[in-house]
Structure formats: structure tokens, C-alpha cells
Tab-separated table of C-alpha atoms in Angstrom:
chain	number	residue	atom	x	y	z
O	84	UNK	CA	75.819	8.587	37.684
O	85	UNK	CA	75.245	7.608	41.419
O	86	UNK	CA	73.652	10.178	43.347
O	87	UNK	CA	74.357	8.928	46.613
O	88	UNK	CA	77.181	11.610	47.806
O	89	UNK	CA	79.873	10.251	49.482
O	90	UNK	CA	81.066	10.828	53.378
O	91	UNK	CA	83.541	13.014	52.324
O	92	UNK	CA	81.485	15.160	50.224
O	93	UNK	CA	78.435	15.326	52.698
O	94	UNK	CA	81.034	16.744	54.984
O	95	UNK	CA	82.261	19.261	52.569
O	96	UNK	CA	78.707	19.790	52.011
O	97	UNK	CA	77.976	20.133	55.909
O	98	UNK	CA	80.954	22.569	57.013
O	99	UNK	CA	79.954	24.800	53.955
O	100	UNK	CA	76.589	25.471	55.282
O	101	UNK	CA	77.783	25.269	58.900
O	102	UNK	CA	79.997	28.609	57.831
O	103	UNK	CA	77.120	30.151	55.378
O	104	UNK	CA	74.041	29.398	58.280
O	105	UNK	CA	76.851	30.731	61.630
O	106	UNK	CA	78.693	33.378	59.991
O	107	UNK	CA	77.986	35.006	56.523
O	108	UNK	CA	74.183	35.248	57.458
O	109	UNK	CA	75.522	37.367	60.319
O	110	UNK	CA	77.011	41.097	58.530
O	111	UNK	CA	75.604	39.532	54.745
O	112	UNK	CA	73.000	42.434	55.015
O	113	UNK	CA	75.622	44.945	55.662
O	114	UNK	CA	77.992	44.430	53.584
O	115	UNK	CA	75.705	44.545	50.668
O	116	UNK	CA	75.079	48.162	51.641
O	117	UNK	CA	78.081	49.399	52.066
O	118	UNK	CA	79.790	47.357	49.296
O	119	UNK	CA	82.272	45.991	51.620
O	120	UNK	CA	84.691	43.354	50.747
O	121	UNK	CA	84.725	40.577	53.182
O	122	UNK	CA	88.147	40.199	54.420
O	123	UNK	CA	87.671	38.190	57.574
O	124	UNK	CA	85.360	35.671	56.163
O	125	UNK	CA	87.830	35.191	52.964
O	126	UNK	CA	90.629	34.378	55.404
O	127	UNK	CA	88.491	32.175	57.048
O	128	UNK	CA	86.867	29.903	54.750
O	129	UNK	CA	90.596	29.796	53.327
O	130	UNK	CA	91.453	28.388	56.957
O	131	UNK	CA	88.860	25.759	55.925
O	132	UNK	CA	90.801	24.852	52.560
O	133	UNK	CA	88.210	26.328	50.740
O	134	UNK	CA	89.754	28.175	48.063
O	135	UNK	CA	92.126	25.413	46.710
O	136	UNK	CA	89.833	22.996	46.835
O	137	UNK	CA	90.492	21.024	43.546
O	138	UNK	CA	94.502	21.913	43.507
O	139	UNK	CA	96.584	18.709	43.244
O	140	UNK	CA	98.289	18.258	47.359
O	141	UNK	CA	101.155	18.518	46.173
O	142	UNK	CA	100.715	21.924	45.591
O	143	UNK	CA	99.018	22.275	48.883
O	144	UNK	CA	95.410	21.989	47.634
O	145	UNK	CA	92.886	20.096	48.892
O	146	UNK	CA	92.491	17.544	46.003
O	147	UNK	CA	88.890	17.433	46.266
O	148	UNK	CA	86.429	16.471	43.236
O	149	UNK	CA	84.672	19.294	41.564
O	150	UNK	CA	80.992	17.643	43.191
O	151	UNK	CA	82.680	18.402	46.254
O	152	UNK	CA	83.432	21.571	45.055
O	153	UNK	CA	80.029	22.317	43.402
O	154	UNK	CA	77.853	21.296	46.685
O	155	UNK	CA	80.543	23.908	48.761
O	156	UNK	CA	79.711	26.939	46.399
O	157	UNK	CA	75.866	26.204	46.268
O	158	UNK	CA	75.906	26.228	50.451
O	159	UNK	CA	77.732	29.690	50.242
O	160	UNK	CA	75.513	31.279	47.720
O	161	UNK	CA	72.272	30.179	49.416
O	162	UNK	CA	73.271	32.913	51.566
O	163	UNK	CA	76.375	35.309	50.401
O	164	UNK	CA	77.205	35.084	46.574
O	165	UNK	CA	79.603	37.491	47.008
O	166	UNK	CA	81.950	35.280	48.962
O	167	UNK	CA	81.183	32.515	46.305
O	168	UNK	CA	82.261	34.028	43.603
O	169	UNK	CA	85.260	35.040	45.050
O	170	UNK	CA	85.723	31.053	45.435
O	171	UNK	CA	84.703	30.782	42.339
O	172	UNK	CA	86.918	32.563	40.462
O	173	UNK	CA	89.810	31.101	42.743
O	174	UNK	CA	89.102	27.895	42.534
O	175	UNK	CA	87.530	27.413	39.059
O	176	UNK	CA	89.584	29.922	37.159
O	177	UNK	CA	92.603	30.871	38.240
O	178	UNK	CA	93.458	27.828	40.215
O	179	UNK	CA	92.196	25.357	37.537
O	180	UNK	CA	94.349	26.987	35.143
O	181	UNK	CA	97.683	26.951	36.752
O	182	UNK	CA	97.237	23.538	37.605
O	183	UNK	CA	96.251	22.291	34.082
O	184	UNK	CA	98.160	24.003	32.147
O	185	UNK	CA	101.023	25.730	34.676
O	186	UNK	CA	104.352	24.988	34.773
O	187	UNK	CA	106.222	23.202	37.963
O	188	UNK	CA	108.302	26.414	38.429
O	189	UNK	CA	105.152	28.557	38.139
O	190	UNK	CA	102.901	26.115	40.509
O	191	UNK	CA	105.618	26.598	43.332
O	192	UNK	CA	105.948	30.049	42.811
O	193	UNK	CA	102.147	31.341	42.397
O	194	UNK	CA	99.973	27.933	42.658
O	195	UNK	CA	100.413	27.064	46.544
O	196	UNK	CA	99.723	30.682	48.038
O	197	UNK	CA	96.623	30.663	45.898
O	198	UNK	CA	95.538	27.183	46.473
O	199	UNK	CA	96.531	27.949	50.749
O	200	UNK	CA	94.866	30.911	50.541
O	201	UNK	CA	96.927	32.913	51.163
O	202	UNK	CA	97.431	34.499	48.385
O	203	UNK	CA	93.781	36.178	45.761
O	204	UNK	CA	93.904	35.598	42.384
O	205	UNK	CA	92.457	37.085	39.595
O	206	UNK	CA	91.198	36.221	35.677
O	207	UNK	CA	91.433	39.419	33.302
O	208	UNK	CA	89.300	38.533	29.993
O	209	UNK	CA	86.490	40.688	29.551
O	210	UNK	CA	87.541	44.464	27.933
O	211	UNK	CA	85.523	47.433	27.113
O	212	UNK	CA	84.952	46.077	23.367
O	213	UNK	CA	85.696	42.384	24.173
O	214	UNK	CA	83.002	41.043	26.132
O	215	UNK	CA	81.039	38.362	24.791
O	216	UNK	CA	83.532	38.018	21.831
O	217	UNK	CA	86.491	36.857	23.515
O	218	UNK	CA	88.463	37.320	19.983
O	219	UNK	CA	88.635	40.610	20.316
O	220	UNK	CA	91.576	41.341	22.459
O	221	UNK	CA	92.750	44.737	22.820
O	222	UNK	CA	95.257	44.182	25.744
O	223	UNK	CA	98.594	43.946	23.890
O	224	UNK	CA	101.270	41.822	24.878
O	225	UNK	CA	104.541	42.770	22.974
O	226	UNK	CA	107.243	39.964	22.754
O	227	UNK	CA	110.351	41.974	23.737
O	228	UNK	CA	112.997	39.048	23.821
O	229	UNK	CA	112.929	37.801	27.242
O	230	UNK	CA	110.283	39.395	28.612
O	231	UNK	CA	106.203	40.722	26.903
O	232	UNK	CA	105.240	44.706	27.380
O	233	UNK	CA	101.623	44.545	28.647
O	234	UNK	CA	99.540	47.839	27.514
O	235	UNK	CA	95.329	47.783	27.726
O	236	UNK	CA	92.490	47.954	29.644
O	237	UNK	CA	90.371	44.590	31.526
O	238	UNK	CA	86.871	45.349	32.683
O	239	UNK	CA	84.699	43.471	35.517
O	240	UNK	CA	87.321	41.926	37.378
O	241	UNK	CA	86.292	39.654	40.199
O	242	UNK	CA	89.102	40.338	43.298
O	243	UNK	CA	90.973	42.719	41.374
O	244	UNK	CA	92.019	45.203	44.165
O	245	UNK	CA	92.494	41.694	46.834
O	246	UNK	CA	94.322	39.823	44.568
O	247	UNK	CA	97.847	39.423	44.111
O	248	UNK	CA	97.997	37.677	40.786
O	249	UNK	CA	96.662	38.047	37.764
O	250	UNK	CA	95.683	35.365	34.863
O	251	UNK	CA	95.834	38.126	31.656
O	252	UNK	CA	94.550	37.350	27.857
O	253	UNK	CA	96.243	39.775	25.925
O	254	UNK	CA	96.866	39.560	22.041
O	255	UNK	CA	100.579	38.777	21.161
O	256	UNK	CA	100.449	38.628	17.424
O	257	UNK	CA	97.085	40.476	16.027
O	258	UNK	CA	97.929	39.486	12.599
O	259	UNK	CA	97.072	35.499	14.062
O	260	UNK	CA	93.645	36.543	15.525
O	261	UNK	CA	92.731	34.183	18.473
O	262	UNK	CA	95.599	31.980	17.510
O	263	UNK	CA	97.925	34.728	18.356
O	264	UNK	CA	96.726	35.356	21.771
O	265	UNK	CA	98.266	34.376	25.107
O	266	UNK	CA	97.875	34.443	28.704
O	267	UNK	CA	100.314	35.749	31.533
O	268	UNK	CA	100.746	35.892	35.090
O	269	UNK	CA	100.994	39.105	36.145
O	270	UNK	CA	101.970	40.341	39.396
O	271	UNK	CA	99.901	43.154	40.751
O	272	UNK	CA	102.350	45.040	42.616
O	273	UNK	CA	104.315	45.259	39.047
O	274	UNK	CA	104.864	49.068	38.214
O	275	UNK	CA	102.187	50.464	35.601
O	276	UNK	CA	99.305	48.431	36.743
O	277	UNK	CA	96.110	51.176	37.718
O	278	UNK	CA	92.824	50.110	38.683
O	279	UNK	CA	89.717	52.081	38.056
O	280	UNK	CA	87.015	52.668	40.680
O	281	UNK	CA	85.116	50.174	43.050
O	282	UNK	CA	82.100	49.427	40.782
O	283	UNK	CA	78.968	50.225	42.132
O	284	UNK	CA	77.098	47.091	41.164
O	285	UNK	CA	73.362	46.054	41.608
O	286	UNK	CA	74.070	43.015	43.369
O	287	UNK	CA	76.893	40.830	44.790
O	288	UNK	CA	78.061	43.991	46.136
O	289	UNK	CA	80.247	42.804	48.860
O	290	UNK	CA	82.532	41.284	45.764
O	291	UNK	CA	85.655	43.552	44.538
O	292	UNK	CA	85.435	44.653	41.246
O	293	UNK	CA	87.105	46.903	39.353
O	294	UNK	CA	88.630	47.811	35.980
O	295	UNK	CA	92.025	46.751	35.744
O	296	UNK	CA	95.029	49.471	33.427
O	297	UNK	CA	98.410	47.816	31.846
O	298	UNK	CA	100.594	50.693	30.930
O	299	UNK	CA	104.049	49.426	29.965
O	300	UNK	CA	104.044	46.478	32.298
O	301	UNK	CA	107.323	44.175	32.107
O	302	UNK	CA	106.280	40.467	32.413
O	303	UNK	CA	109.152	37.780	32.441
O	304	UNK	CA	108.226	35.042	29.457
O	305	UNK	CA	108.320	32.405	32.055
O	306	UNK	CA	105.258	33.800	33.241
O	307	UNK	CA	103.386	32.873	29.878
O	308	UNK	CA	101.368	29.690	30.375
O	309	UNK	CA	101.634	27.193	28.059
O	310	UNK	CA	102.936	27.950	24.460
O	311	UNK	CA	103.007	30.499	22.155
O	312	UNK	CA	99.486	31.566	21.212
O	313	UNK	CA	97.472	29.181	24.096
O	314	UNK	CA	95.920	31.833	25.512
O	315	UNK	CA	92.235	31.813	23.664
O	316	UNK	CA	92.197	28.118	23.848
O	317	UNK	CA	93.372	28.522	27.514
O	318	UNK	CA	90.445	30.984	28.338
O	319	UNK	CA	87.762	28.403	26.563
O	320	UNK	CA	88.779	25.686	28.962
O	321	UNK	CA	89.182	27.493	31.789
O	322	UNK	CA	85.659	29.029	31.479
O	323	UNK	CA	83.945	25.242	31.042
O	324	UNK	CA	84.857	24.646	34.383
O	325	UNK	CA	84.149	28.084	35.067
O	326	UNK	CA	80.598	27.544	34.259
O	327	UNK	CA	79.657	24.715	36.977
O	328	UNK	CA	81.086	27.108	39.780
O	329	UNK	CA	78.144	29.651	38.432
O	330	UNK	CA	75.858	27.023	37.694
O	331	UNK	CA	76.039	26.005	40.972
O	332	UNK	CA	75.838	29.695	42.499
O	333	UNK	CA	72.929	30.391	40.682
O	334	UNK	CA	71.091	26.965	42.134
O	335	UNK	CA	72.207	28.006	45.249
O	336	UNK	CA	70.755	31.610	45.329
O	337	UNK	CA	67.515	29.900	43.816
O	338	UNK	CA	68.038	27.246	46.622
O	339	UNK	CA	68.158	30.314	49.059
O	340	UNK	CA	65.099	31.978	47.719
O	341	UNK	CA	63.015	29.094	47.886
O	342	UNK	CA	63.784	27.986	51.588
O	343	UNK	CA	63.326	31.460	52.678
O	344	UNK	CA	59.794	30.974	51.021
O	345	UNK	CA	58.666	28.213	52.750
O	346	UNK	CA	59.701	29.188	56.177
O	347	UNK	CA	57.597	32.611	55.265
O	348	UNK	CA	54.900	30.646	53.679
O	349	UNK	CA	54.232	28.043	56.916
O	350	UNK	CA	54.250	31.591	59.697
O	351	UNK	CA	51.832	34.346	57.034
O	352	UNK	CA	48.775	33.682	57.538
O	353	UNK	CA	46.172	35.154	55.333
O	354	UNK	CA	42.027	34.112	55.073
O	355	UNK	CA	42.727	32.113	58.699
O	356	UNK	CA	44.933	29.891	57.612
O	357	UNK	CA	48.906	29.330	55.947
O	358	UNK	CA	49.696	30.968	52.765
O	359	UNK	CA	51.252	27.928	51.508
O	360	UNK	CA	47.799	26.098	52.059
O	361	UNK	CA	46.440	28.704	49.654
O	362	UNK	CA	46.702	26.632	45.956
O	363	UNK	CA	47.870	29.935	44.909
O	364	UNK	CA	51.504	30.367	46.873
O	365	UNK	CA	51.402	26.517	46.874
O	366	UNK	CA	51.717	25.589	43.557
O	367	UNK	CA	54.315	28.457	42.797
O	368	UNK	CA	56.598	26.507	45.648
O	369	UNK	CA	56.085	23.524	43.627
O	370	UNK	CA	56.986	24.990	40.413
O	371	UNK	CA	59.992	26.649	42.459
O	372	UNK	CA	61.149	23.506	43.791
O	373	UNK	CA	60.743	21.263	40.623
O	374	UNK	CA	63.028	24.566	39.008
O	375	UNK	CA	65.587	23.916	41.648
O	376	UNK	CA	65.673	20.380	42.209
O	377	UNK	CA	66.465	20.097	38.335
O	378	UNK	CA	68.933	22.883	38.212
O	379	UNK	CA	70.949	21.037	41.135
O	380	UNK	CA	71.066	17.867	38.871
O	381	UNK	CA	72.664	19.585	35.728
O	382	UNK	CA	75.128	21.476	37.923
O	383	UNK	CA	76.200	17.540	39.350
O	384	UNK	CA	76.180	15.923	36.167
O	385	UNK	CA	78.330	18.406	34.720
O	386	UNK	CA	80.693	18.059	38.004
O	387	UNK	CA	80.633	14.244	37.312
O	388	UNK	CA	81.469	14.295	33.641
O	389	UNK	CA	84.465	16.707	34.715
O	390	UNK	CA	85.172	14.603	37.249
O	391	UNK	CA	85.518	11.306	35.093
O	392	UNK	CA	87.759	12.957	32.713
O	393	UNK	CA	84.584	13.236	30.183
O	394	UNK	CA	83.505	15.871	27.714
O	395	UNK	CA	81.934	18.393	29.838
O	396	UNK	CA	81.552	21.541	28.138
O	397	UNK	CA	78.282	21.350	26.740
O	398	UNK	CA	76.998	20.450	29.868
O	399	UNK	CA	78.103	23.048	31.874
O	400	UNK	CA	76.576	25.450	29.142
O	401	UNK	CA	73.558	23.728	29.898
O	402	UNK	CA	73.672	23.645	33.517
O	403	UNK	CA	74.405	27.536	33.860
O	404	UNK	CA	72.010	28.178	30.941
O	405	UNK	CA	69.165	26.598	32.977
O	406	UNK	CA	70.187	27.596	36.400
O	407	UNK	CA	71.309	31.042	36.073
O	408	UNK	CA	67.391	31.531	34.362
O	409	UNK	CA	65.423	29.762	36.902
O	410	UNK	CA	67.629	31.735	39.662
O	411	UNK	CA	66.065	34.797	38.216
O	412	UNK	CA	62.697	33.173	38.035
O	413	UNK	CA	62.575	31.574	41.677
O	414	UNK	CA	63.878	34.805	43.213
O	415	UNK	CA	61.474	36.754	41.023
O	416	UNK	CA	58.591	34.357	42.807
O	417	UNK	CA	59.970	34.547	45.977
O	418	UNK	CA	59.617	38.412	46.442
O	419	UNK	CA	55.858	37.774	45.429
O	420	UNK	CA	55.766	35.267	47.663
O	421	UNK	CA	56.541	37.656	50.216
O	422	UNK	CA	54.565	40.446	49.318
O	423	UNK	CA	55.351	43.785	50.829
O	424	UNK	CA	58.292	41.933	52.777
O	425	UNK	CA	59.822	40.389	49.913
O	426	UNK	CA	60.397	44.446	48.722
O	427	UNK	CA	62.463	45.044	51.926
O	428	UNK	CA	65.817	44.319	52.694
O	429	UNK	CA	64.962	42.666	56.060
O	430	UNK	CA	64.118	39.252	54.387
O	431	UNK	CA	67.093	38.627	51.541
O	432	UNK	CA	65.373	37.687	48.677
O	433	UNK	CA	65.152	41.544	47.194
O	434	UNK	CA	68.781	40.780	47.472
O	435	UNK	CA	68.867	37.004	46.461
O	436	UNK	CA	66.998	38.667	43.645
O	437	UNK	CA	69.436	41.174	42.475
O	438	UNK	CA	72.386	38.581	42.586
O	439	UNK	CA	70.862	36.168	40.549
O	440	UNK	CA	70.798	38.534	37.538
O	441	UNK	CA	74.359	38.713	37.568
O	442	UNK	CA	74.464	34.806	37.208
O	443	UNK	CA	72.880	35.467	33.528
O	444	UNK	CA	75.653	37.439	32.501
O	445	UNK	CA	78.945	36.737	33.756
O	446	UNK	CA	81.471	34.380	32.317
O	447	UNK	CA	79.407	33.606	29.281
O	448	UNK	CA	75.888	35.262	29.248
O	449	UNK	CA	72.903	33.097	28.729
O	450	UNK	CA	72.719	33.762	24.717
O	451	UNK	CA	76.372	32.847	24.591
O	452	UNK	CA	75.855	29.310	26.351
O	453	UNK	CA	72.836	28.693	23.940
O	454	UNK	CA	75.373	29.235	21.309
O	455	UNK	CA	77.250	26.772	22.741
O	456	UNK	CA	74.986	24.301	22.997
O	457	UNK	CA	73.488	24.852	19.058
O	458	UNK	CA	76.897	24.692	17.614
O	459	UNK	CA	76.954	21.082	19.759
O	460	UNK	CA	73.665	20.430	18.572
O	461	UNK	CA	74.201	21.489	14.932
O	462	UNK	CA	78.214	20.080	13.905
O	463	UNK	CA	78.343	17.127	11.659
């Protein structure tokens, strides 16, 4: 690997935090409370070709590599993961997967909005009894001759009210297991799509999530991706990629946290002097940064295997393994750090706190990627 970033991506890099440090700090605080989706900043980082960043240009993305794409999200999340993982999900999940494994007809058609920005889109895996075990599809999607009938239930989906599409695992042919599983585009506005409430989340509460009903929906078999039974495999992929987009979240909240701390650290004073000059606070910034600094170079080598067209999924289990825990374990710090302060809203890390959890348990929890890495560790 060379760590020396290129031009391009220390601009990337640059304009991300330029947008995170002038804008998101400014209403971040608010829109936590009041769980409020942030419109103006989505269509505004879109502006900045944001949200298609990896998309081929000829389906109007930006073509970027996914270092590029890795530095952008951990910029974002140092202040607002909500907006991140809203780029996230475009970007790694639903935009990823069209591209891959998408059809010309259904890049043109659903593909460019997304990857312009103009258009939200959505991944619908996780039910009510198919979290962790991805197998266990209960969403049915009934091969009706030229179209599938789409009947079940998705839970904890990222964008669901904003978005206009929807990537959907459902189980075709239950008698096949995973191998009889596929995935569909599914237009929102179709007739017998419900969603359930806003969920009233602990953190990244300024994302839209929501639980997501298929009663009788009509879906045109050109909107299946890839062939018949792809979708488990297509979900597995997907989420690898998936993975460095959290993986890089988390190092950015933990990034957050611990720059936050030092500023704090160099104005407290406590005993006449710094806190930080107290061994105490400043060997818990030097475990934080040591924490961070390695987190940040698991996220970029899984970006650079990815990007070399290497086997990557094993380490982007590792790299959101490690990051999403030391995210919880830096922000953990840095409200100590901070005392009475770091209990208060006033200072972000009680909230920098609260989003890292999330980190641990969304698109593969922490257990799951140690599976993942085991099974690597363990197969003949």
C-alpha cells in the first residue's frame, strides 16, 4: 500500500470537511432532538457529487475510488453520522449494487437519478425474524409470469420514507433456501407499499428510518437483478463493501470524539494547570489516538484491496469489527474526559457517544463480523 493520498483524494478529503466543519456542525444539535431528516444538506452534498461517488460516469457518477470515498464519509461522521449513513447506504449499497450487478436498461432507468442525487435509495434486508440470519427471508416474492407479487415486512430501513427506490431481498422459491432468494427494485410510489412509524432511535436520529409493508405489490421481472436466485449472494457482496462505509463512520465518530477531547483538554484547567498535562487525561488521549490512528488504517486497507480488484471481505469485517468497538470505547473516554460537560448536549460527544453504538450493530453486528473472520481463519 502507499499511504501518501493523492491530489484528488486530499481534495475529496478537504471539501468533505469543508461541508461537515461550515454547515452540518451548524443545526447537527437540533436535528438530533427533534429527529429531523436533513433535507437541505442531502440536496446539497448531492450538489457536491457526493452520493454517486463510486458510480461508473457513464452513468453520471463520479467514478471516484472507494479511499476517496472512505476519507469523504469519515469527514461527515466526525460531525453528523446521520448524513453519512445516508451516503452510506447510497453509495455503498444501493449504488454499488446496481452498478455491479444492474442491468444497462435498469442503470438508465434507476442508476443515474441515484448516482446525481437526485433521486434516495434504499436496501430492504433486515425483517422482524431475519436479522443477523440473512437466510431467513420472510418477504415473499411470487413469480407470477411476467411480473413477482411482493408480500412481507422489512425492518430498520435507512431512507425509507426519502427514498424513491428500493433494493428488496425477498424469498422466491422457499423450498431452495438462500439459493432461492432474489432481489428487486421496487418503486416506492407502487400501490401496497405502507411504512410503519418514524423510529425513535437512540442515536443518529436525524436519519429516516422506518419499517417498510409489501402487501400485494406488482414488480415487473425486469426489475430483478441478476438471475434467478442472486439475491442472497447479491446481499453478501453488497454488504462487504457495505462494511468500509461503516468502518469508516465509526473511525470518524471516534475521530470526532477524540479532537473534541483535546481542544477541551488544552482550555480545563484543573490543580493550576491543563488537564491533558495531568498523566491521567493524558495517557487516555494516547490510548484514544493509538485506537483511532489504527482503526483509520484498516478502514484504507480494506478501501485499497477493493480498490485493486482484491479479496476484500475479510478485511472489511475486520476493519468495522475494530472500528465500530473502539468508536464505542473513544466516545465512552471522551465523555469522561469531559466530566460533567461530556453529560450535556452542549459539547457532542454524549451524542458522538450514542451514534457510535449503532456502528456495532448495523449491517452485520460485531459477533457476526467475528464470524466472518473465524470461518476465514478456520477453512482448509
Amino acid at each position: 500500500m502507499d499511504f501518501n493520498l493523492t491530489e484528488e483524494q486530499i481534495m475529496i478529503q478537504q471539501a468533505a470537511r469543508d461541508y461537515a466543519e461550515r454547515e452540518l456542525i451548524q443545526d447537527v444539535s437540533e436535528r438530533d432532538a427533534k429527529a429531523e431528516y436533513p433535507t437541505q444538506h442531502i440536496k446539497n452534498i448531492a450538489e457536491l457529487g457526493f452520493l454517486g461517488m463510486m458510480v461508473d460516469p457513464a452513468y453520471d457518477g463520479g467514478g471516484m475510488d472507494t479511499i476517496s470515498y472512505a476519507l469523504a464519509i469519515e469527514e461527515f461522521s466526525k460531525i453528523d453520522s446521520s448524513v453519512s449513513v445516508i451516503m452510506s447506504v447510497q453509495n455503498s449499497l444501493v449504488n454499488y449494487g446496481l452498478d455491479k450487478y444492474g442491468t444497462h436498461e435498469q442503470k438508465e432507468k434507476y442508476l443515474k437519478a441515484l448516482a446525481r442525487g437526485e433521486a434516495i435509495g434504499a436496501f430492504l434486508l433486515s425483517e422482524p425474524e431475519a436479522g443477523s440470519d440473512a437466510t431467513m427471508q420472510r418477504t415473499t416474492a411470487v413469480d407470477k409470469g411476467d411480473h413477482y407479487l411482493l408480500n412481507g415486512t422489512k425492518n430498520w430501513i435507512t431512507s425509507a420514507n426519502a427514498a424513491s427506490y428500493y433494493l428488496v431481498i425477498a424469498q422466491s422459491q422457499p423450498e431452495m433456501g438462500h439459493k432461492g432468494i432474489n432481489v428487486l427494485i421496487v418503486e416506492k410510489e407502487s400501490s401496497g407499499i405502507s411504512l410503519g412509524p418514524h423510529e425513535d432511535k437512540m442515536g443518529m436520529r436525524s436519519s429516516d428510518t422506518h419499517s417498510v409493508m409489501f402487501q400485494d405489490v406488482k414488480v415487473p421481472k425486469e426489475n430483478r437483478i441478476g438471475e434467478e436466485g442472486f439475491g442472497f449472494s447479491f446481499a453478501m457482496k453488497t454488504l462487504e463493501g457495505g462494511r468500509i462505509g461503516i468502518a469508516a463512520q465509526a473511525t470518524g465518530i471516534a475521530t470526532g470524539a477524540l479532537e473534541r477531547s483535546i481542544k477541551y483538554s488544552k482550555e480545563r484547567k484543573a490543580f493550576g494547570k491543563p488537564i491533558g498535562n495531568h498523566q491521567a487525561i493524558g495517557f487516555k488521549l494516547s490510548d484514544m489516538a493509538v485506537k483511532v490512528e489504527a482503526a483509520r488504517n484498516f478502514v484504507l486497507k480494506a478501501a485499497w484491496l477493493k480498490d485493486n480488484n482484491m479479496p476484500f471481505g475479510v478485511a472489511s469485517a475486520m476493519a468495522k469489527q475494530y472500528a465500530a468497538d473502539i468508536a464505542m470505547e473513544v466516545t465512552t473516554e471522551a465523555v469522561q474526559i469531559h466530566g460533567g460537560y461530556g453529560y450535556v448536549k452542549e459539547y457532542h460527544v454524549e451524542r458522538l457517544m450514542r451514534e457510535a453504538k449503532l456502528t456495532q450493530i448495523y449491517e452485520g453486528t460485531s459477533e457476526i463480523q467475528k464470524i466472518v473472520i473465524s470461518r476465514s481463519l478456520l477453512q482448509d
